[in-house]
PDB file of C-alpha atoms in Angstrom:
ATOM      1  CA  UNK A  81      99.980  77.962 121.281  1.00  0.00           C
ATOM      2  CA  UNK A  82     102.454  75.973 123.390  1.00  0.00           C
ATOM      3  CA  UNK A  83     106.145  76.985 122.909  1.00  0.00           C
ATOM      4  CA  UNK A  84     108.187  74.426 120.941  1.00  0.00           C
ATOM      5  CA  UNK A  85     110.499  73.544 123.828  1.00  0.00           C
ATOM      6  CA  UNK A  86     107.569  72.930 126.237  1.00  0.00           C
ATOM      7  CA  UNK A  87     105.797  70.836 123.612  1.00  0.00           C
ATOM      8  CA  UNK A  88     108.855  68.653 123.048  1.00  0.00           C
ATOM      9  CA  UNK A  89     109.460  68.384 126.783  1.00  0.00           C
ATOM     10  CA  UNK A  90     105.878  67.179 127.269  1.00  0.00           C
ATOM     11  CA  UNK A  91     106.168  64.642 124.445  1.00  0.00           C
ATOM     12  CA  UNK A  92     109.502  63.302 125.675  1.00  0.00           C
ATOM     13  CA  UNK A  93     108.246  62.833 129.221  1.00  0.00           C
ATOM     14  CA  UNK A  94     105.127  61.061 128.012  1.00  0.00           C
ATOM     15  CA  UNK A  95     106.697  58.479 125.702  1.00  0.00           C
ATOM     16  CA  UNK A  96     108.701  55.331 126.362  1.00  0.00           C
ATOM     17  CA  UNK A  97     112.455  55.548 125.814  1.00  0.00           C
ATOM     18  CA  UNK A  98     112.505  54.263 122.210  1.00  0.00           C
ATOM     19  CA  UNK A  99     109.744  56.610 121.179  1.00  0.00           C
ATOM     20  CA  UNK A 100     111.575  59.483 122.890  1.00  0.00           C
ATOM     21  CA  UNK A 101     114.641  58.726 120.800  1.00  0.00           C
ATOM     22  CA  UNK A 102     112.590  58.665 117.584  1.00  0.00           C
ATOM     23  CA  UNK A 103     111.004  62.016 118.406  1.00  0.00           C
ATOM     24  CA  UNK A 104     114.425  63.604 118.915  1.00  0.00           C
ATOM     25  CA  UNK A 105     116.079  61.916 115.925  1.00  0.00           C
ATOM     26  CA  UNK A 106     113.311  62.766 113.472  1.00  0.00           C
ATOM     27  CA  UNK A 107     112.491  66.252 114.723  1.00  0.00           C
ATOM     28  CA  UNK A 108     112.531  68.883 111.931  1.00  0.00           C
ATOM     29  CA  UNK A 109     114.542  71.232 114.153  1.00  0.00           C
ATOM     30  CA  UNK A 110     117.976  70.855 115.709  1.00  0.00           C
ATOM     31  CA  UNK A 111     118.026  69.609 119.312  1.00  0.00           C
ATOM     32  CA  UNK A 112     121.166  69.777 121.465  1.00  0.00           C
ATOM     33  CA  UNK A 113     121.977  69.024 125.089  1.00  0.00           C
ATOM     34  CA  UNK A 114     124.754  71.236 126.477  1.00  0.00           C
ATOM     35  CA  UNK A 115     126.712  71.144 129.687  1.00  0.00           C
ATOM     36  CA  UNK A 116     129.170  74.001 130.270  1.00  0.00           C
ATOM     37  CA  UNK A 117     128.586  74.907 126.613  1.00  0.00           C
ATOM     38  CA  UNK A 118     129.937  71.500 125.528  1.00  0.00           C
ATOM     39  CA  UNK A 119     127.754  69.367 123.266  1.00  0.00           C
ATOM     40  CA  UNK A 120     126.649  66.192 125.086  1.00  0.00           C
ATOM     41  CA  UNK A 121     124.044  65.055 122.589  1.00  0.00           C
ATOM     42  CA  UNK A 122     122.535  66.352 119.358  1.00  0.00           C
ATOM     43  CA  UNK A 123     120.090  65.053 116.802  1.00  0.00           C
ATOM     44  CA  UNK A 124     120.718  64.423 113.070  1.00  0.00           C
ATOM     45  CA  UNK A 125     118.928  67.606 112.031  1.00  0.00           C
ATOM     46  CA  UNK A 126     121.388  69.769 113.984  1.00  0.00           C
ATOM     47  CA  UNK A 127     124.355  67.925 112.435  1.00  0.00           C
ATOM     48  CA  UNK A 128     122.800  68.387 108.999  1.00  0.00           C
ATOM     49  CA  UNK A 129     122.224  72.117 109.588  1.00  0.00           C
ATOM     50  CA  UNK A 130     125.914  72.640 110.352  1.00  0.00           C
ATOM     51  CA  UNK A 131     127.297  70.161 107.828  1.00  0.00           C
ATOM     52  CA  UNK A 132     128.782  67.640 110.269  1.00  0.00           C
ATOM     53  CA  UNK A 133     128.628  63.869 110.148  1.00  0.00           C
ATOM     54  CA  UNK A 134     126.997  61.675 112.784  1.00  0.00           C
ATOM     55  CA  UNK A 135     128.668  62.101 116.177  1.00  0.00           C
ATOM     56  CA  UNK A 136     131.285  64.621 114.980  1.00  0.00           C
ATOM     57  CA  UNK A 137     129.967  67.392 117.203  1.00  0.00           C
ATOM     58  CA  UNK A 138     129.805  65.387 120.412  1.00  0.00           C
ATOM     59  CA  UNK A 139     132.277  66.770 122.957  1.00  0.00           C
ATOM     60  CA  UNK A 140     132.886  69.975 121.016  1.00  0.00           C
ATOM     61  CA  UNK A 141     132.370  73.482 122.371  1.00  0.00           C
ATOM     62  CA  UNK A 142     129.648  75.630 120.881  1.00  0.00           C
ATOM     63  CA  UNK A 143     132.488  77.998 119.985  1.00  0.00           C
ATOM     64  CA  UNK A 144     133.111  75.960 116.798  1.00  0.00           C
ATOM     65  CA  UNK A 145     129.986  77.255 115.084  1.00  0.00           C
ATOM     66  CA  UNK A 146     130.021  80.888 116.200  1.00  0.00           C
ATOM     67  CA  UNK A 147     131.655  83.226 113.615  1.00  0.00           C
ATOM     68  CA  UNK A 148     132.493  85.803 116.291  1.00  0.00           C
ATOM     69  CA  UNK A 149     135.408  86.592 118.589  1.00  0.00           C
ATOM     70  CA  UNK A 150     135.968  84.809 121.899  1.00  0.00           C
ATOM     71  CA  UNK A 151     134.842  87.773 123.991  1.00  0.00           C
ATOM     72  CA  UNK A 152     131.634  88.159 121.997  1.00  0.00           C
ATOM     73  CA  UNK A 153     130.968  84.429 122.340  1.00  0.00           C
ATOM     74  CA  UNK A 154     131.450  84.630 126.112  1.00  0.00           C
ATOM     75  CA  UNK A 155     129.239  87.725 126.362  1.00  0.00           C
ATOM     76  CA  UNK A 156     126.487  85.990 124.375  1.00  0.00           C
ATOM     77  CA  UNK A 157     126.666  83.006 126.722  1.00  0.00           C
ATOM     78  CA  UNK A 158     126.410  85.183 129.819  1.00  0.00           C
ATOM     79  CA  UNK A 159     123.388  86.979 128.387  1.00  0.00           C
ATOM     80  CA  UNK A 160     121.614  83.779 127.329  1.00  0.00           C
ATOM     81  CA  UNK A 161     122.161  81.846 130.549  1.00  0.00           C
ATOM     82  CA  UNK A 162     121.230  84.876 132.673  1.00  0.00           C
ATOM     83  CA  UNK A 163     117.904  85.021 130.806  1.00  0.00           C
ATOM     84  CA  UNK A 164     117.299  81.324 131.471  1.00  0.00           C
ATOM     85  CA  UNK A 165     118.064  81.786 135.161  1.00  0.00           C
ATOM     86  CA  UNK A 166     115.694  84.742 135.373  1.00  0.00           C
ATOM     87  CA  UNK A 167     112.782  83.721 133.139  1.00  0.00           C
ATOM     88  CA  UNK A 168     113.273  80.019 132.508  1.00  0.00           C
ATOM     89  CA  UNK A 169     114.163  80.330 128.812  1.00  0.00           C
ATOM     90  CA  UNK A 170     116.122  82.273 126.219  1.00  0.00           C
ATOM     91  CA  UNK A 171     114.953  83.013 122.683  1.00  0.00           C
ATOM     92  CA  UNK A 172     117.094  84.758 120.111  1.00  0.00           C
ATOM     93  CA  UNK A 173     118.517  84.782 116.616  1.00  0.00           C
ATOM     94  CA  UNK A 174     122.152  84.383 115.655  1.00  0.00           C
ATOM     95  CA  UNK A 175     124.423  83.612 112.731  1.00  0.00           C
ATOM     96  CA  UNK A 176     126.157  80.240 112.806  1.00  0.00           C
ATOM     97  CA  UNK A 177     129.070  79.011 110.734  1.00  0.00           C
ATOM     98  CA  UNK A 178     128.765  75.667 109.018  1.00  0.00           C
ATOM     99  CA  UNK A 179     131.686  73.283 108.721  1.00  0.00           C
ATOM    100  CA  UNK A 180     132.393  74.485 105.162  1.00  0.00           C
ATOM    101  CA  UNK A 181     132.591  78.102 106.347  1.00  0.00           C
ATOM    102  CA  UNK A 182     129.234  79.230 104.991  1.00  0.00           C
ATOM    103  CA  UNK A 183     126.924  81.162 107.292  1.00  0.00           C
ATOM    104  CA  UNK A 184     123.317  80.504 108.250  1.00  0.00           C
ATOM    105  CA  UNK A 185     120.795  82.299 110.429  1.00  0.00           C
ATOM    106  CA  UNK A 186     119.349  80.327 113.329  1.00  0.00           C
ATOM    107  CA  UNK A 187     116.552  80.923 115.786  1.00  0.00           C
ATOM    108  CA  UNK A 188     117.555  79.368 119.087  1.00  0.00           C
ATOM    109  CA  UNK A 189     115.560  78.553 122.208  1.00  0.00           C
ATOM    110  CA  UNK A 190     117.230  77.356 125.395  1.00  0.00           C
ATOM    111  CA  UNK A 191     116.076  76.114 128.785  1.00  0.00           C
ATOM    112  CA  UNK A 192     117.176  73.836 131.592  1.00  0.00           C
ATOM    113  CA  UNK A 193     116.980  70.151 130.762  1.00  0.00           C
ATOM    114  CA  UNK A 194     115.728  69.488 134.291  1.00  0.00           C
ATOM    115  CA  UNK A 195     114.715  72.586 136.288  1.00  0.00           C
ATOM    116  CA  UNK A 196     115.029  70.537 139.473  1.00  0.00           C
ATOM    117  CA  UNK A 197     118.654  69.676 138.731  1.00  0.00           C
ATOM    118  CA  UNK A 198     120.546  72.366 136.759  1.00  0.00           C
ATOM    119  CA  UNK A 199     123.677  70.192 136.734  1.00  0.00           C
ATOM    120  CA  UNK A 200     122.066  67.971 134.099  1.00  0.00           C
ATOM    121  CA  UNK A 201     122.586  70.770 131.584  1.00  0.00           C
ATOM    122  CA  UNK A 202     120.513  72.672 129.058  1.00  0.00           C
ATOM    123  CA  UNK A 203     118.429  71.721 126.060  1.00  0.00           C
ATOM    124  CA  UNK A 204     118.646  73.974 123.015  1.00  0.00           C
ATOM    125  CA  UNK A 205     116.376  74.000 119.992  1.00  0.00           C
ATOM    126  CA  UNK A 206     117.603  75.400 116.650  1.00  0.00           C
ATOM    127  CA  UNK A 207     115.560  76.406 113.626  1.00  0.00           C
ATOM    128  CA  UNK A 208     117.233  77.395 110.354  1.00  0.00           C
ATOM    129  CA  UNK A 209     115.738  80.767 109.365  1.00  0.00           C
ATOM    130  CA  UNK A 210     118.270  81.636 106.666  1.00  0.00           C
ATOM    131  CA  UNK A 211     115.654  81.867 103.917  1.00  0.00           C
ATOM    132  CA  UNK A 212     113.570  84.256 105.965  1.00  0.00           C
ATOM    133  CA  UNK A 213     116.571  86.505 106.573  1.00  0.00           C
ATOM    134  CA  UNK A 214     117.480  86.388 102.893  1.00  0.00           C
ATOM    135  CA  UNK A 215     113.927  87.396 101.972  1.00  0.00           C
ATOM    136  CA  UNK A 216     114.004  90.248 104.505  1.00  0.00           C
ATOM    137  CA  UNK A 217     117.374  91.429 103.212  1.00  0.00           C
ATOM    138  CA  UNK A 218     116.123  91.267  99.628  1.00  0.00           C
ATOM    139  CA  UNK A 219     113.082  93.330 100.655  1.00  0.00           C
ATOM    140  CA  UNK A 220     115.327  95.884 102.392  1.00  0.00           C
ATOM    141  CA  UNK A 221     117.535  96.164  99.311  1.00  0.00           C
ATOM    142  CA  UNK A 222     114.506  96.588  97.060  1.00  0.00           C
ATOM    143  CA  UNK A 223     113.113  99.285  99.346  1.00  0.00           C
ATOM    144  CA  UNK A 224     116.488 101.052  99.437  1.00  0.00           C
ATOM    145  CA  UNK A 225     116.775 100.901  95.641  1.00  0.00           C
ATOM    146  CA  UNK A 226     113.228 102.228  95.291  1.00  0.00           C
ATOM    147  CA  UNK A 227     114.012 105.099  97.656  1.00  0.00           C
ATOM    148  CA  UNK A 228     117.122 105.910  95.624  1.00  0.00           C
ATOM    149  CA  UNK A 229     115.143 105.907  92.377  1.00  0.00           C
ATOM    150  CA  UNK A 230     112.548 108.209  93.942  1.00  0.00           C
ATOM    151  CA  UNK A 231     115.322 110.575  95.086  1.00  0.00           C
ATOM    152  CA  UNK A 232     116.909 110.533  91.634  1.00  0.00           C
ATOM    153  CA  UNK A 233     113.548 111.037  89.891  1.00  0.00           C
ATOM    154  CA  UNK A 234     112.647 113.874  92.245  1.00  0.00           C
ATOM    155  CA  UNK A 235     115.979 115.552  91.522  1.00  0.00           C
ATOM    156  CA  UNK A 236     115.429 115.120  87.778  1.00  0.00           C
ATOM    157  CA  UNK A 237     111.922 116.593  87.973  1.00  0.00           C
ATOM    158  CA  UNK A 238     113.315 119.478  90.026  1.00  0.00           C
ATOM    159  CA  UNK A 239     115.967 120.123  87.378  1.00  0.00           C
ATOM    160  CA  UNK A 240     113.360 119.998  84.609  1.00  0.00           C
ATOM    161  CA  UNK A 241     111.081 122.349  86.526  1.00  0.00           C
ATOM    162  CA  UNK A 242     113.933 124.816  87.058  1.00  0.00           C
ATOM    163  CA  UNK A 243     114.787 124.641  83.371  1.00  0.00           C
ATOM    164  CA  UNK A 244     111.169 125.279  82.355  1.00  0.00           C
ATOM    165  CA  UNK A 245     110.924 128.215  84.749  1.00  0.00           C
ATOM    166  CA  UNK A 246     114.077 129.709  83.255  1.00  0.00           C
ATOM    167  CA  UNK A 247     112.782 129.047  79.736  1.00  0.00           C
ATOM    168  CA  UNK A 248     109.447 130.754  80.466  1.00  0.00           C
ATOM    169  CA  UNK A 249     111.219 133.734  82.010  1.00  0.00           C
ATOM    170  CA  UNK A 250     113.387 134.044  78.885  1.00  0.00           C
ATOM    171  CA  UNK A 251     110.370 134.386  76.560  1.00  0.00           C
ATOM    172  CA  UNK A 252     110.085 138.082  75.613  1.00  0.00           C
ATOM    173  CA  UNK A 253     106.267 138.207  75.812  1.00  0.00           C
ATOM    174  CA  UNK A 254     103.828 137.623  78.702  1.00  0.00           C
ATOM    175  CA  UNK A 255     103.300 133.884  79.412  1.00  0.00           C
ATOM    176  CA  UNK A 256     100.975 132.118  81.845  1.00  0.00           C
ATOM    177  CA  UNK A 257      99.602 128.599  82.362  1.00  0.00           C
ATOM    178  CA  UNK A 258      96.503 127.343  84.180  1.00  0.00           C
ATOM    179  CA  UNK A 259      94.936 124.061  85.301  1.00  0.00           C
ATOM    180  CA  UNK A 260      91.699 122.506  83.991  1.00  0.00           C
ATOM    181  CA  UNK A 261      89.663 124.513  86.514  1.00  0.00           C
ATOM    182  CA  UNK A 262      91.115 127.754  85.165  1.00  0.00           C
ATOM    183  CA  UNK A 263      93.357 128.496  88.164  1.00  0.00           C
ATOM    184  CA  UNK A 264      96.688 130.166  87.438  1.00  0.00           C
ATOM    185  CA  UNK A 265      99.594 127.845  88.155  1.00  0.00           C
ATOM    186  CA  UNK A 266     102.496 129.925  86.870  1.00  0.00           C
ATOM    187  CA  UNK A 267     103.638 132.809  84.683  1.00  0.00           C
ATOM    188  CA  UNK A 268     106.697 134.832  83.834  1.00  0.00           C
ATOM    189  CA  UNK A 269     107.647 138.237  85.197  1.00  0.00           C
ATOM    190  CA  UNK A 270     106.527 139.981  82.003  1.00  0.00           C
ATOM    191  CA  UNK A 271     102.984 138.738  82.551  1.00  0.00           C
ATOM    192  CA  UNK A 272     103.051 140.016  86.127  1.00  0.00           C
ATOM    193  CA  UNK A 273     104.309 143.378  84.944  1.00  0.00           C
ATOM    194  CA  UNK A 274     101.607 143.489  82.253  1.00  0.00           C
ATOM    195  CA  UNK A 275      98.748 142.561  84.606  1.00  0.00           C
ATOM    196  CA  UNK A 276     100.131 144.642  87.468  1.00  0.00           C
ATOM    197  CA  UNK A 277      99.427 142.092  90.226  1.00  0.00           C
ATOM    198  CA  UNK A 278     101.754 140.563  92.845  1.00  0.00           C
ATOM    199  CA  UNK A 279     102.771 136.938  92.284  1.00  0.00           C
ATOM    200  CA  UNK A 280     101.168 135.732  95.515  1.00  0.00           C
ATOM    201  CA  UNK A 281      97.741 137.074  94.582  1.00  0.00           C
ATOM    202  CA  UNK A 282      97.758 135.548  91.105  1.00  0.00           C
ATOM    203  CA  UNK A 283      98.675 131.969  92.048  1.00  0.00           C
ATOM    204  CA  UNK A 284      95.395 130.022  92.328  1.00  0.00           C
ATOM    205  CA  UNK A 285      93.292 132.925  91.039  1.00  0.00           C
ATOM    206  CA  UNK A 286      90.911 132.662  88.069  1.00  0.00           C
ATOM    207  CA  UNK A 287      90.090 135.129  85.287  1.00  0.00           C
ATOM    208  CA  UNK A 288      87.150 136.343  87.383  1.00  0.00           C
ATOM    209  CA  UNK A 289      89.603 137.437  90.075  1.00  0.00           C
ATOM    210  CA  UNK A 290      91.734 139.568  87.742  1.00  0.00           C
ATOM    211  CA  UNK A 291      89.452 140.843  84.962  1.00  0.00           C
ATOM    212  CA  UNK A 292      86.081 142.605  84.559  1.00  0.00           C
ATOM    213  CA  UNK A 293      83.125 140.265  84.180  1.00  0.00           C
ATOM    214  CA  UNK A 294      82.646 140.785  80.438  1.00  0.00           C
ATOM    215  CA  UNK A 295      86.306 140.032  79.661  1.00  0.00           C
ATOM    216  CA  UNK A 296      86.423 137.117  82.118  1.00  0.00           C
ATOM    217  CA  UNK A 297      83.418 135.535  80.369  1.00  0.00           C
ATOM    218  CA  UNK A 298      85.262 135.751  77.026  1.00  0.00           C
ATOM    219  CA  UNK A 299      88.410 134.168  78.477  1.00  0.00           C
ATOM    220  CA  UNK A 300      86.401 131.403  80.166  1.00  0.00           C
ATOM    221  CA  UNK A 301      84.472 130.587  77.005  1.00  0.00           C
ATOM    222  CA  UNK A 302      87.689 130.452  74.974  1.00  0.00           C
ATOM    223  CA  UNK A 303      89.291 128.162  77.544  1.00  0.00           C
ATOM    224  CA  UNK A 304      86.326 125.783  77.494  1.00  0.00           C
ATOM    225  CA  UNK A 305      86.429 125.649  73.709  1.00  0.00           C
ATOM    226  CA  UNK A 306      90.138 124.855  73.820  1.00  0.00           C
ATOM    227  CA  UNK A 307      89.681 122.083  76.397  1.00  0.00           C
ATOM    228  CA  UNK A 308      86.895 120.568  74.298  1.00  0.00           C
ATOM    229  CA  UNK A 309      89.089 120.764  71.192  1.00  0.00           C
ATOM    230  CA  UNK A 310      92.657 120.288  72.413  1.00  0.00           C
ATOM    231  CA  UNK A 311      95.482 121.764  70.406  1.00  0.00           C
ATOM    232  CA  UNK A 312      96.436 125.304  69.403  1.00  0.00           C
ATOM    233  CA  UNK A 313      94.095 128.273  69.804  1.00  0.00           C
ATOM    234  CA  UNK A 314      94.708 131.825  68.496  1.00  0.00           C
ATOM    235  CA  UNK A 315      92.245 134.704  68.989  1.00  0.00           C
ATOM    236  CA  UNK A 316      92.087 138.459  69.486  1.00  0.00           C
ATOM    237  CA  UNK A 317      90.457 140.110  72.479  1.00  0.00           C
ATOM    238  CA  UNK A 318      91.053 142.779  75.070  1.00  0.00           C
ATOM    239  CA  UNK A 319      92.925 142.838  78.365  1.00  0.00           C
ATOM    240  CA  UNK A 320      92.501 145.379  81.118  1.00  0.00           C
ATOM    241  CA  UNK A 321      95.692 145.693  83.195  1.00  0.00           C
ATOM    242  CA  UNK A 322      95.773 147.203  86.668  1.00  0.00           C
ATOM    243  CA  UNK A 323      96.171 150.633  85.070  1.00  0.00           C
ATOM    244  CA  UNK A 324      92.528 150.359  83.930  1.00  0.00           C
ATOM    245  CA  UNK A 325      93.143 151.040  80.218  1.00  0.00           C
ATOM    246  CA  UNK A 326      91.954 148.196  77.959  1.00  0.00           C
ATOM    247  CA  UNK A 327      94.364 147.004  75.316  1.00  0.00           C
ATOM    248  CA  UNK A 328      93.949 144.826  72.231  1.00  0.00           C
ATOM    249  CA  UNK A 329      95.926 141.585  72.463  1.00  0.00           C
ATOM    250  CA  UNK A 330      96.444 138.370  70.492  1.00  0.00           C
ATOM    251  CA  UNK A 331      96.276 135.182  72.583  1.00  0.00           C
ATOM    252  CA  UNK A 332      98.190 132.049  71.558  1.00  0.00           C
ATOM    253  CA  UNK A 333      97.060 129.112  73.736  1.00  0.00           C
ATOM    254  CA  UNK A 334      97.782 125.401  73.662  1.00  0.00           C
ATOM    255  CA  UNK A 335      96.720 122.486  75.863  1.00  0.00           C
ATOM    256  CA  UNK A 336      99.235 120.398  77.789  1.00  0.00           C
ATOM    257  CA  UNK A 337      99.036 117.322  79.964  1.00  0.00           C
TER     258      UNK A 337
END
């Protein structure tokens, strides 16, 4: 794809004078000829972009539409014209100030009007990209807000988890909870003391890892019945702690999602 400035340069060179003028006047982008950063010519689209009337910008310095300090404006000029001298063109984005004080974003492309005679000045092309920048800024804000909501939700879940852990620890009897595959997810200290196993060994274990086969089969069958009929389940059975002595217990189980 041919760059915009080369395309326009080719068209202008190929057309008679009147047709050249029509191309420039009706172009959908701003076109300006500068000499020493003074506007020599500009098309209606550029005047419209900045809110000026026909001919009002002729003879004015580009400083009038830069909302930055003098030193920054000079530094920008040095950088842009050094790029043109080195590579033949400059492409960048900048904020411009319209006549009414409002700001717009512009994509600008500059090159020598006549590479064989630099004294003739520079041609600059300007495209208003304000809507694109607004869309990007809106997307950034939305992403930032989403991140904040995730942080807040994570903190809330962490607080709820801490509360539930404290609540489970406060229950005077042994308490445990498991996932659908029967793996232990959590428990209170009283359950650990009752079973006689370290916490690290119990996390992720199943009843077959902590109980004799006959008892594990009973627990597994009861769990399957509860999952098939969600709600509250109460039954009596035995438990064999690490001490080896079986004890009669009453299980109260309930499903949760």
